[in-house]
Short mmCIF file of C-alpha atoms in Angstrom, two decimals:
data_model
loop_
_atom_site.label_atom_id
_atom_site.label_comp_id
_atom_site.label_asym_id
_atom_site.label_seq_id
_atom_site.Cartn_x
_atom_site.Cartn_y
_atom_site.Cartn_z
CA UNK A 1366 40.75 55.76 62.35
CA UNK A 1367 39.85 54.87 58.78
CA UNK A 1368 42.69 56.38 56.75
CA UNK A 1369 41.56 55.43 53.26
CA UNK A 1370 38.79 57.52 51.77
CA UNK A 1371 37.82 56.39 48.27
CA UNK A 1372 35.67 58.68 46.11
CA UNK A 1373 32.87 56.79 44.34
CA UNK A 1374 30.62 57.93 41.50
CA UNK A 1375 26.94 58.66 42.10
CA UNK A 1376 24.73 57.27 44.82
CA UNK A 1377 25.12 53.95 46.62
CA UNK A 1378 23.59 51.30 44.31
CA UNK A 1379 21.90 49.53 47.23
CA UNK A 1380 22.03 51.71 50.36
CA UNK A 1381 21.91 49.97 53.74
CA UNK A 1382 19.21 50.76 56.29
CA UNK A 1383 19.93 52.54 59.56
CA UNK A 1384 18.25 51.46 62.78
CA UNK A 1385 18.41 53.00 66.24
CA UNK A 1386 20.93 50.28 66.99
CA UNK A 1387 23.09 50.37 63.81
CA UNK A 1388 23.15 54.19 63.76
CA UNK A 1389 26.28 53.95 65.93
CA UNK A 1390 28.01 51.91 63.21
CA UNK A 1391 26.99 54.16 60.29
CA UNK A 1392 27.74 57.39 62.16
CA UNK A 1393 31.06 55.87 63.18
CA UNK A 1394 31.82 55.08 59.53
CA UNK A 1395 30.97 58.65 58.56
CA UNK A 1396 33.38 59.76 61.30
CA UNK A 1397 36.15 57.42 59.99
CA UNK A 1398 35.75 54.85 62.75
CA UNK A 1399 35.16 51.14 62.01
CA UNK A 1400 33.07 49.73 64.84
CA UNK A 1401 31.33 46.55 65.87
CA UNK A 1402 29.89 45.00 69.02
CA UNK A 1403 31.39 42.74 71.69
CA UNK A 1404 29.52 40.77 74.34
CA UNK A 1405 30.16 42.01 77.85
CA UNK A 1406 29.21 38.58 79.26
CA UNK A 1407 31.35 36.22 77.13
CA UNK A 1408 33.63 38.66 75.35
CA UNK A 1409 32.83 37.50 71.81
CA UNK A 1410 33.15 40.10 69.08
CA UNK A 1411 30.88 39.78 66.08
CA UNK A 1412 30.44 41.40 62.68
CA UNK A 1413 28.04 42.79 61.58
CA UNK A 1414 27.27 44.48 64.92
CA UNK A 1415 24.28 42.90 66.65
CA UNK A 1416 22.18 43.85 69.68
CA UNK A 1417 22.54 40.26 70.91
CA UNK A 1418 25.59 38.02 71.16
CA UNK A 1419 25.44 35.15 68.62
CA UNK A 1420 27.67 33.04 70.89
CA UNK A 1421 25.65 33.21 74.14
CA UNK A 1422 22.52 35.21 73.20
CA UNK A 1423 23.23 37.74 75.91
CA UNK A 1424 21.74 41.16 75.20
CA UNK A 1425 24.61 42.91 76.97
CA UNK A 1426 26.87 44.19 74.23
CA UNK A 1427 29.17 47.17 73.87
CA UNK A 1428 30.59 49.03 70.90
CA UNK A 1429 34.27 48.43 70.19
CA UNK A 1430 36.70 49.75 67.57
CA UNK A 1431 38.15 47.43 64.97
CA UNK A 1432 41.68 47.92 63.68
CA UNK A 1433 40.37 47.68 60.12
CA UNK A 1434 43.26 45.37 59.18
CA UNK A 1435 43.14 41.83 57.85
CA UNK A 1436 43.90 39.63 54.90
CA UNK A 1437 42.00 38.18 51.96
CA UNK A 1438 40.68 34.62 52.48
CA UNK A 1439 39.16 34.51 49.01
CA UNK A 1440 37.90 36.83 46.32
CA UNK A 1441 36.16 37.03 42.97
CA UNK A 1442 35.62 39.54 40.22
CA UNK A 1443 32.01 40.13 39.28
CA UNK A 1444 31.45 40.69 35.55
CA UNK A 1445 27.71 39.91 35.48
CA UNK A 1446 26.04 42.03 38.14
CA UNK A 1447 22.53 42.92 39.20
CA UNK A 1448 21.38 45.87 37.04
CA UNK A 1449 21.65 48.26 39.98
CA UNK A 1450 25.41 47.52 40.14
CA UNK A 1451 25.98 47.44 36.36
CA UNK A 1452 27.77 50.79 36.23
CA UNK A 1453 30.45 49.50 38.63
CA UNK A 1454 31.33 46.29 36.73
CA UNK A 1455 33.72 44.64 36.73
CA UNK A 1456 34.30 44.91 40.46
CA UNK A 1457 35.98 42.73 43.06
CA UNK A 1458 34.46 41.40 46.25
CA UNK A 1459 36.07 39.18 48.83
CA UNK A 1460 36.13 37.55 52.21
CA UNK A 1461 38.39 39.31 54.69
CA UNK A 1462 39.65 37.76 57.92
CA UNK A 1463 40.50 40.55 60.35
CA UNK A 1464 43.25 40.74 62.96
CA UNK A 1465 40.52 40.44 65.63
CA UNK A 1466 39.54 37.01 64.30
CA UNK A 1467 36.41 38.14 62.50
CA UNK A 1468 35.37 37.24 58.96
CA UNK A 1469 33.45 39.62 56.76
CA UNK A 1470 32.43 40.03 53.15
CA UNK A 1471 33.18 43.32 51.43
CA UNK A 1472 34.03 45.16 48.24
CA UNK A 1473 37.74 45.00 47.42
CA UNK A 1474 38.95 48.28 45.95
CA UNK A 1475 41.96 46.60 44.39
CA UNK A 1476 42.98 46.14 40.75
CA UNK A 1477 42.00 42.63 39.57
CA UNK A 1478 45.54 41.87 38.39
CA UNK A 1479 46.92 42.47 41.89
CA UNK A 1480 44.33 40.47 43.82
CA UNK A 1481 45.62 37.38 45.58
CA UNK A 1482 44.77 35.21 48.56
CA UNK A 1483 46.44 36.28 51.84
CA UNK A 1484 46.98 39.86 50.59
CA UNK A 1485 46.96 42.23 53.60
CA UNK A 1486 44.10 44.70 53.35
CA UNK A 1487 42.91 47.77 55.25
CA UNK A 1488 39.41 49.10 55.65
CA UNK A 1489 38.38 52.04 53.47
CA UNK A 1490 35.42 54.35 53.44
CA UNK A 1491 33.71 54.45 50.06
CA UNK A 1492 32.38 57.97 49.62
CA UNK A 1493 29.29 57.96 47.43
CA UNK A 1494 27.22 61.10 46.81
CA UNK A 1495 24.43 59.96 49.16
CA UNK A 1496 26.58 58.56 51.97
CA UNK A 1497 29.36 56.16 52.90
CA UNK A 1498 29.86 52.41 52.69
CA UNK A 1499 32.85 50.30 53.66
CA UNK A 1500 35.32 48.27 51.61
CA UNK A 1501 38.97 47.26 51.70
CA UNK A 1502 42.11 48.47 49.92
CA UNK A 1503 45.53 46.85 49.66
CA UNK A 1504 47.54 47.68 52.80
CA UNK A 1505 50.19 50.29 52.09
CA UNK A 1506 53.77 49.10 52.27
CA UNK A 1507 52.70 45.49 51.69
CA UNK A 1508 55.89 43.54 51.22
CA UNK A 1509 54.27 40.16 50.75
CA UNK A 1510 55.18 38.07 47.73
CA UNK A 1511 53.00 38.20 44.68
CA UNK B 705 6.46 5.24 61.16
CA UNK B 706 5.25 4.21 57.72
CA UNK B 707 7.65 3.33 54.93
CA UNK B 708 7.79 5.89 52.10
CA UNK B 709 8.15 5.13 48.40
CA UNK B 710 8.68 7.21 45.27
CA UNK B 711 6.14 5.78 42.85
CA UNK B 712 6.17 8.16 39.89
CA UNK B 713 7.86 11.28 38.56
CA UNK B 714 6.77 13.42 35.65
CA UNK B 715 8.01 16.75 34.34
CA UNK B 716 8.18 19.02 31.33
CA UNK B 717 11.58 19.44 29.66
CA UNK B 718 13.61 22.14 31.39
CA UNK B 719 13.96 25.27 29.25
CA UNK B 720 12.56 28.67 28.46
CA UNK B 721 8.81 28.39 28.97
CA UNK B 722 7.66 31.61 30.63
CA UNK B 723 5.73 33.99 28.32
CA UNK B 724 6.85 37.54 27.78
CA UNK B 725 4.29 39.92 29.31
CA UNK B 726 3.33 41.29 25.88
CA UNK B 727 2.80 37.88 24.24
CA UNK B 728 -0.78 37.61 22.91
CA UNK B 729 -0.99 33.97 24.00
CA UNK B 730 0.27 33.19 27.48
CA UNK B 731 1.52 30.00 29.10
CA UNK B 732 0.07 29.89 32.60
CA UNK B 733 1.25 28.16 35.73
CA UNK B 734 -1.84 26.10 36.59
CA UNK B 735 -2.38 24.68 33.10
CA UNK B 736 1.27 23.71 32.84
CA UNK B 737 1.37 21.98 36.23
CA UNK B 738 -2.03 20.28 36.18
CA UNK B 739 -1.03 18.51 32.97
CA UNK B 740 2.12 17.20 34.66
CA UNK B 741 0.07 16.04 37.68
CA UNK B 742 -2.29 14.16 35.39
CA UNK B 743 0.64 12.38 33.73
CA UNK B 744 2.25 11.54 37.07
CA UNK B 745 -0.92 10.03 38.53
CA UNK B 746 -1.38 7.95 35.37
CA UNK B 747 2.19 6.73 35.64
CA UNK B 748 1.65 5.88 39.33
CA UNK B 749 -1.58 4.06 38.54
CA UNK B 750 -3.29 5.69 41.52
CA UNK B 751 -6.65 7.40 41.56
CA UNK B 752 -6.94 11.11 42.18
CA UNK B 753 -9.10 10.41 45.26
CA UNK B 754 -6.16 8.62 46.91
CA UNK B 755 -4.07 11.82 46.98
CA UNK B 756 -4.25 13.21 50.51
CA UNK B 757 -1.48 15.82 50.54
CA UNK B 758 0.07 18.25 48.07
CA UNK B 759 3.29 20.01 48.93
CA UNK B 760 4.28 22.71 46.44
CA UNK B 761 7.42 24.73 45.95
CA UNK B 762 6.45 28.38 46.24
CA UNK B 763 6.38 29.93 42.76
CA UNK B 764 8.57 32.93 42.00
CA UNK B 765 7.18 36.42 42.58
CA UNK B 766 6.68 36.66 38.79
CA UNK B 767 3.92 34.03 38.91
CA UNK B 768 0.58 35.81 38.82
CA UNK B 769 -1.60 33.31 40.71
CA UNK B 770 -1.03 33.67 44.45
CA UNK B 771 -1.92 31.17 47.19
CA UNK B 772 -0.95 28.73 44.50
CA UNK B 773 -1.31 25.52 46.56
CA UNK B 774 -4.88 26.12 47.60
CA UNK B 775 -5.74 27.51 44.17
CA UNK B 776 -4.47 24.27 42.63
CA UNK B 777 -6.48 22.18 45.11
CA UNK B 778 -9.52 23.95 43.73
CA UNK B 779 -8.40 23.85 40.08
CA UNK B 780 -7.91 20.08 40.23
CA UNK B 781 -10.65 19.37 42.78
CA UNK B 782 -8.36 17.69 45.29
CA UNK B 783 -9.74 16.86 48.74
CA UNK B 784 -6.88 16.31 51.18
CA UNK B 785 -6.61 14.96 54.75
CA UNK B 786 -2.95 15.99 54.92
CA UNK B 787 -1.10 19.20 54.13
CA UNK B 788 -1.78 21.48 51.18
CA UNK B 789 0.94 24.11 51.29
CA UNK B 790 3.83 25.92 49.65
CA UNK B 791 7.42 25.79 50.85
CA UNK B 792 10.28 28.20 50.26
CA UNK B 793 13.85 27.50 51.28
CA UNK B 794 16.04 29.04 48.61
CA UNK B 795 17.90 26.35 46.63
CA UNK B 796 16.70 23.77 49.11
CA UNK B 797 13.04 24.46 48.28
CA UNK B 798 12.48 21.32 46.18
CA UNK B 799 14.27 19.15 48.75
CA UNK B 800 12.09 20.48 51.56
CA UNK B 801 9.02 19.83 49.39
CA UNK B 802 10.09 16.20 48.91
CA UNK B 803 10.93 15.88 52.61
CA UNK B 804 7.58 17.27 53.76
CA UNK B 805 5.62 15.10 51.32
CA UNK B 806 7.49 12.06 52.65
CA UNK B 807 6.61 13.09 56.20
CA UNK B 808 2.90 13.13 55.33
CA UNK B 809 3.15 9.45 54.46
CA UNK B 810 5.56 8.62 57.26
CA UNK B 811 3.13 10.14 59.78
CA UNK B 812 0.15 8.32 58.31
CA UNK B 813 -1.80 11.41 57.27
CA UNK B 814 -2.25 10.00 53.78
CA UNK B 815 -1.03 7.12 51.64
CA UNK B 816 -0.37 9.28 48.57
CA UNK B 817 1.32 12.70 48.62
CA UNK B 818 2.38 14.88 45.71
CA UNK B 819 5.64 16.86 45.74
CA UNK B 820 5.32 19.38 42.95
CA UNK B 821 5.76 22.86 41.57
CA UNK B 822 6.35 25.30 38.74
CA UNK B 823 9.34 27.59 38.27
CA UNK B 824 8.80 30.40 35.78
CA UNK B 825 11.45 33.11 35.55
CA UNK B 826 13.15 33.21 32.14
CA UNK B 827 11.17 36.14 30.72
CA UNK B 828 12.77 38.29 33.42
CA UNK B 829 16.33 39.33 32.42
CA UNK B 830 19.13 37.91 34.59
CA UNK B 831 20.33 41.36 35.59
CA UNK B 832 16.83 42.20 36.89
CA UNK B 833 16.35 38.79 38.53
CA UNK B 834 19.62 39.30 40.44
CA UNK B 835 18.34 42.55 41.97
CA UNK B 836 15.97 40.23 43.78
CA UNK B 837 18.09 37.10 44.35
CA UNK B 838 21.06 39.03 45.76
CA UNK B 839 18.85 39.79 48.76
CA UNK B 840 18.55 36.06 49.50
CA UNK B 841 22.28 35.36 49.61
CA UNK B 842 23.76 37.96 51.89
CA UNK B 843 23.07 40.39 54.70
CA UNK B 844 21.09 43.10 52.91
CA UNK B 845 22.63 45.87 55.00
CA UNK B 846 26.18 44.65 55.65
CA UNK B 847 26.99 42.49 52.56
CA UNK B 848 24.59 43.03 49.64
CA UNK B 849 25.47 46.74 49.26
CA UNK B 850 28.99 45.57 48.28
CA UNK B 851 27.46 43.90 45.21
CA UNK B 852 27.64 40.18 46.06
CA UNK B 853 25.60 38.01 43.70
CA UNK B 854 24.32 34.52 44.61
CA UNK B 855 27.00 32.73 42.61
CA UNK B 856 29.80 35.09 43.65
CA UNK B 857 30.10 33.04 46.84
CA UNK B 858 30.66 29.86 44.82
CA UNK B 859 33.25 31.69 42.72
CA UNK B 860 35.13 32.47 45.94
CA UNK B 861 34.95 28.74 46.78
CA UNK B 862 36.63 28.07 43.43
CA UNK B 863 39.41 30.61 43.99
CA UNK B 864 40.07 29.17 47.45
CA UNK B 865 39.95 25.56 46.21
CA UNK B 866 42.45 26.28 43.43
CA UNK B 867 44.71 27.98 45.99
CA UNK B 868 44.59 25.11 48.47
CA UNK B 869 44.67 22.11 46.15
CA UNK B 870 46.44 23.35 43.03
CA UNK B 871 43.43 22.29 40.95
CA UNK B 872 43.28 23.95 37.54
CA UNK B 873 40.43 25.89 36.01
CA UNK B 874 40.14 23.18 33.34
CA UNK B 875 39.80 20.47 35.99
CA UNK B 876 36.98 22.38 37.69
CA UNK B 877 35.25 23.06 34.37
CA UNK B 878 35.48 19.38 33.44
CA UNK B 879 32.30 19.12 35.53
CA UNK B 880 30.44 21.17 32.89
CA UNK B 881 31.92 19.10 30.08
CA UNK B 882 30.86 15.86 31.77
CA UNK B 883 27.39 17.22 32.53
CA UNK B 884 26.91 18.25 28.90
CA UNK B 885 27.73 14.68 27.79
CA UNK B 886 25.06 13.43 30.18
CA UNK B 887 22.49 16.03 29.09
CA UNK B 888 22.92 15.05 25.44
CA UNK B 889 21.32 11.75 26.47
CA UNK B 890 18.51 13.28 28.54
CA UNK B 891 15.29 14.33 26.72
CA UNK B 892 14.37 16.59 29.67
CA UNK B 893 17.64 18.56 29.50
CA UNK B 894 17.83 22.20 28.42
CA UNK B 895 21.20 22.08 26.61
CA UNK B 896 21.93 19.04 24.45
CA UNK B 897 24.39 20.21 21.80
CA UNK B 898 28.03 19.03 21.92
CA UNK B 899 30.40 21.33 23.81
CA UNK B 900 34.18 21.45 24.21
CA UNK B 901 36.58 22.72 26.89
CA UNK B 902 37.53 25.46 24.43
CA UNK B 903 33.89 26.60 24.42
CA UNK B 904 33.88 26.80 28.22
CA UNK B 905 37.15 28.72 28.44
CA UNK B 906 36.13 31.13 25.66
CA UNK B 907 32.68 31.83 27.12
CA UNK B 908 31.83 35.19 28.65
CA UNK B 909 33.32 35.69 32.15
CA UNK B 910 30.61 35.82 34.82
CA UNK B 911 32.30 35.58 38.22
CA UNK B 912 36.05 34.92 38.14
CA UNK B 913 37.19 32.21 37.48
CA UNK B 914 33.81 30.93 36.25
CA UNK B 915 32.43 31.56 32.78
CA UNK B 916 28.92 31.40 31.41
CA UNK B 917 29.28 27.62 30.95
CA UNK B 918 30.40 27.00 34.55
CA UNK B 919 27.34 28.67 36.02
CA UNK B 920 23.66 27.76 35.84
CA UNK B 921 21.49 28.91 32.93
CA UNK B 922 18.11 30.53 33.49
CA UNK B 923 15.49 27.80 33.40
CA UNK B 924 11.78 27.16 33.74
CA UNK B 925 10.17 23.85 34.62
CA UNK B 926 7.20 21.99 36.06
CA UNK B 927 7.45 18.69 37.91
CA UNK B 928 5.32 16.35 39.99
CA UNK B 929 6.50 13.40 42.09
CA UNK B 930 4.09 10.85 43.52
CA UNK B 931 5.10 9.55 46.95
CA UNK B 932 3.14 6.66 48.41
CA UNK B 933 2.97 4.13 51.20
CA UNK B 934 4.50 0.74 50.41
CA UNK B 935 0.99 -0.74 50.38
CA UNK B 936 -0.21 1.61 47.64
CA UNK B 937 3.06 1.24 45.72
CA UNK B 938 2.81 -2.54 45.70
CA UNK B 939 -0.85 -2.42 44.66
CA UNK B 940 -0.02 -0.13 41.74
CA UNK B 941 1.93 -2.80 39.90
CA UNK B 942 4.44 -0.13 38.86
CA UNK B 943 8.17 0.06 39.61
CA UNK B 944 9.07 2.21 42.62
CA UNK B 945 11.85 3.30 44.95
CA UNK B 946 12.00 3.04 48.72
CA UNK B 947 13.22 5.99 50.79
CA UNK B 948 16.11 4.45 52.73
CA UNK B 949 17.51 7.44 54.59
CA UNK B 950 17.40 11.12 55.31
CA UNK B 951 19.86 13.58 56.83
CA UNK B 952 20.09 17.32 57.22
CA UNK B 953 22.19 19.95 58.89
CA UNK B 954 22.22 23.75 59.14
CA UNK B 955 25.55 25.07 60.30
CA UNK B 956 24.07 28.25 61.77
CA UNK B 957 25.75 30.40 59.16
CA UNK B 958 24.34 32.64 56.41
CA UNK B 959 26.85 32.61 53.50
CA UNK B 960 30.02 33.03 55.60
CA UNK B 961 30.82 32.37 59.24
CA UNK B 962 31.61 35.48 61.29
CA UNK B 963 34.98 33.99 62.24
CA UNK B 964 37.67 32.35 60.07
CA UNK B 965 36.72 28.77 59.13
CA UNK B 966 37.29 26.28 56.34
CA UNK B 967 34.68 27.50 53.85
CA UNK B 968 35.27 24.82 51.22
CA UNK B 969 34.85 21.73 53.39
CA UNK B 970 31.06 22.23 53.09
CA UNK B 971 30.63 20.98 56.65
CA UNK B 972 26.82 21.07 56.47
CA UNK B 973 26.99 18.58 53.58
CA UNK B 974 29.45 16.46 55.58
CA UNK B 975 27.10 16.38 58.56
CA UNK B 976 23.98 15.76 56.45
CA UNK B 977 25.92 13.02 54.67
CA UNK B 978 26.92 11.30 57.90
CA UNK B 979 23.29 11.44 59.02
CA UNK B 980 21.83 10.06 55.79
CA UNK B 981 24.36 7.22 55.57
CA UNK B 982 23.68 6.31 59.20
CA UNK B 983 19.92 6.43 58.67
CA UNK B 984 20.19 4.20 55.60
CA UNK B 985 22.76 1.89 57.16
CA UNK B 986 25.01 2.44 54.14
CA UNK B 987 28.47 3.81 53.36
CA UNK B 988 29.49 6.11 50.49
CA UNK B 989 31.00 3.22 48.51
CA UNK B 990 27.56 1.56 48.42
CA UNK B 991 26.03 4.48 46.49
CA UNK B 992 25.62 3.69 42.78
CA UNK B 993 24.66 7.17 41.54
CA UNK B 994 24.24 10.66 42.98
CA UNK B 995 22.22 13.70 41.93
CA UNK B 996 23.53 16.74 43.76
CA UNK B 997 22.36 20.33 43.75
CA UNK B 998 25.32 22.16 42.31
CA UNK B 999 24.58 25.42 40.49
CA UNK B 1000 28.27 25.95 39.55
CA UNK B 1001 30.92 23.46 38.48
CA UNK B 1002 33.01 23.96 41.63
CA UNK B 1003 30.02 23.18 43.84
CA UNK B 1004 29.61 19.67 42.42
CA UNK B 1005 33.23 18.92 43.28
CA UNK B 1006 33.00 20.28 46.81
CA UNK B 1007 29.72 18.57 47.70
CA UNK B 1008 30.89 15.26 46.25
CA UNK B 1009 34.01 15.53 48.41
CA UNK B 1010 31.94 16.42 51.49
CA UNK B 1011 29.68 13.41 50.93
CA UNK B 1012 32.65 11.06 50.62
CA UNK B 1013 31.97 10.29 46.95
CA UNK B 1014 35.22 11.91 45.81
CA UNK B 1015 38.50 12.20 47.69
CA UNK B 1016 38.99 15.44 49.64
CA UNK B 1017 41.12 17.88 47.63
CA UNK B 1018 41.20 15.55 44.61
CA UNK B 1019 37.64 15.96 43.37
CA UNK B 1020 38.53 18.17 40.41
CA UNK B 1021 41.26 15.80 39.26
CA UNK B 1022 38.98 12.77 39.74
CA UNK B 1023 36.18 14.45 37.80
CA UNK B 1024 38.55 15.27 34.93
CA UNK B 1025 39.71 11.66 34.71
CA UNK B 1026 36.10 10.44 34.46
CA UNK B 1027 35.23 9.04 37.89
CA UNK B 1028 31.84 10.78 37.86
CA UNK B 1029 31.05 10.33 34.15
CA UNK B 1030 28.56 7.73 32.94
CA UNK B 1031 30.50 4.47 33.01
CA UNK B 1032 32.81 5.81 35.72
CA UNK B 1033 33.20 4.74 39.35
CA UNK B 1034 30.38 6.92 40.74
CA UNK B 1035 28.27 8.66 38.07
CA UNK B 1036 27.17 12.07 39.34
CA UNK B 1037 24.40 14.19 37.81
CA UNK B 1038 23.54 11.84 34.96
CA UNK B 1039 20.67 14.26 34.29
CA UNK B 1040 23.17 16.83 33.03
CA UNK B 1041 23.24 18.77 36.29
CA UNK B 1042 22.38 22.42 36.72
CA UNK B 1043 24.66 23.58 33.89
CA UNK B 1044 23.07 21.44 31.14
CA UNK B 1045 19.93 19.69 32.42
CA UNK B 1046 19.08 23.20 33.58
CA UNK B 1047 18.33 24.91 36.87
CA UNK B 1048 14.71 25.84 37.55
CA UNK B 1049 15.97 26.85 40.98
CA UNK B 1050 12.94 26.13 43.12
CA UNK B 1051 12.44 22.72 41.49
CA UNK B 1052 16.00 21.51 40.91
CA UNK B 1053 16.01 18.99 43.81
CA UNK B 1054 12.68 17.57 42.52
CA UNK B 1055 14.18 17.15 39.03
CA UNK B 1056 17.12 15.44 40.77
CA UNK B 1057 14.70 13.02 42.46
CA UNK B 1058 13.09 12.40 39.08
CA UNK B 1059 16.51 11.44 37.65
CA UNK B 1060 17.06 8.97 40.51
CA UNK B 1061 13.57 7.56 39.86
CA UNK B 1062 14.31 7.05 36.15
CA UNK B 1063 17.77 5.57 36.77
CA UNK B 1064 16.87 3.26 39.65
CA UNK B 1065 13.75 1.95 37.88
CA UNK B 1066 15.79 1.34 34.69
CA UNK B 1067 13.87 3.95 32.66
CA UNK B 1068 16.83 6.22 31.88
CA UNK B 1069 17.21 5.15 28.26
CA UNK B 1070 20.57 5.92 26.65
CA UNK B 1071 22.03 7.26 29.88
CA UNK B 1072 21.04 4.25 32.00
CA UNK B 1073 23.61 3.29 34.63
CA UNK B 1074 23.56 -0.48 34.42
CA UNK B 1075 22.62 -2.20 37.64
CA UNK B 1076 22.11 1.02 39.60
CA UNK B 1077 20.03 0.26 42.69
CA UNK B 1078 20.97 2.87 45.30
CA UNK B 1079 20.97 6.62 44.67
CA UNK B 1080 21.74 9.64 46.80
CA UNK B 1081 20.49 13.19 46.37
CA UNK B 1082 21.57 16.28 48.24
CA UNK B 1083 20.52 19.91 48.08
CA UNK B 1084 21.53 23.07 49.86
CA UNK B 1085 21.02 26.74 50.50
CA UNK B 1086 23.41 29.66 50.77
CA UNK B 1087 26.98 28.55 50.21
CA UNK B 1088 26.07 25.00 51.33
CA UNK B 1089 25.37 26.47 54.78
CA UNK B 1090 22.59 23.92 55.07
CA UNK B 1091 22.24 20.57 53.34
CA UNK B 1092 19.44 18.03 53.01
CA UNK B 1093 20.13 14.56 51.68
CA UNK B 1094 18.04 11.48 50.89
CA UNK B 1095 18.96 7.95 49.81
CA UNK B 1096 16.56 6.00 47.60
CA UNK B 1097 16.75 2.35 46.62
CA UNK B 1098 15.00 0.33 43.93
CA UNK B 1099 12.24 -1.84 45.43
#
């Protein structure tokens, strides 16, 4: 269950496409579930979800829930953005390593002065006017050192 | 397999060349490039009829003339037995152009091949250009919507490198300072005025921790290299380089692996490096100079470490103390690099080859590295997810 719902202003600057296959992911996100695929032959989970397994190229995959928890491997703050993102600058993006052993790139909805490597983060749903996207917020009750 | 030489290299100075759409007099791609080709063939002392292949970098979408390679074959009246084509491979484009032109000679399809192109983009504002380039450096559905820009990945390399090694921002930015010193001595460089560390630190933030002077400028350019068989090169009576080795590797990753991994070891550059050294029968300590594709300051440090030219984790410190400066242990990017020579992205590796040509044939003027005989170049795409490296030696 995605607990963090973050209101955003306006429409998504660069909305993702939905396919017959990825509809499960985007509908899951709308329903506060953070999903991906796992190979039923070799067991490998992957993100983004894919209709084939990048480890063994099997086409037998199943949808699985992710905990939506991880930590920051690295981050940056973007001051000079593509014009379609200009209204959101400055904004933070980062690389998140999840508890399932996946690595993904995402928006970090965290104040720049708090950002640090290894910070525990939790998935959030970014609620734009035209639909959702995903990002990460600082995990509540984080007791890690600054 | 036939031996390959680099016999000539000609280019216009890197800078802002592209006309604004409303300008009454326009600068056009084919006039700009055909002039450079004419100069390069004169320098090579080969006849136009000897050219049997032309490998172009694909011009940006802003370039009006399409099917540019075959158009140019017509514009210049070139009859070719080998390939006439355009190549696109992100930042690696120019390297792939060089590689493919070399293959034409290696395979015996021709004895003279041109590796060439134009890059025109500076009349398009950076914020508009990024709407397009962000699609090349991320998954357009699962990453780009978060707002990643091409250089944001390098910025994350910098944050991670500082975390792991304790390197300072100033040490990383010493790359830009060093490259400016080099560019001041290079007539083809875009930025040649003196610059200080204070200037770098005070410049506009772009992607934390990098400022405007840590990242590449917008640049246009036009370049033509003449590659030839050893027979033609020797007949020309002109100085030339021999292609000693080649190595490449794609790590099967687009920007970031889908599982935790060491992002800043640049393992594709390590693997390409091992391959090129093996192919050349050389070791890193036998390299006299290197021209590496490094859009941001941090990238030069990381690729130099991956290629064994700087010590792992100490590259920033070693750059700051002058190891890679002209006169230092291993001069890197004597052209001025992407930050100051400039970064016409689809041609940068060809401009890097041109710098090796000028240095290793002792035509580098005030920035000449005395006695330099062996040079390495390396280019990449993504966040160094793939690397392509060549070693050239003075004949």
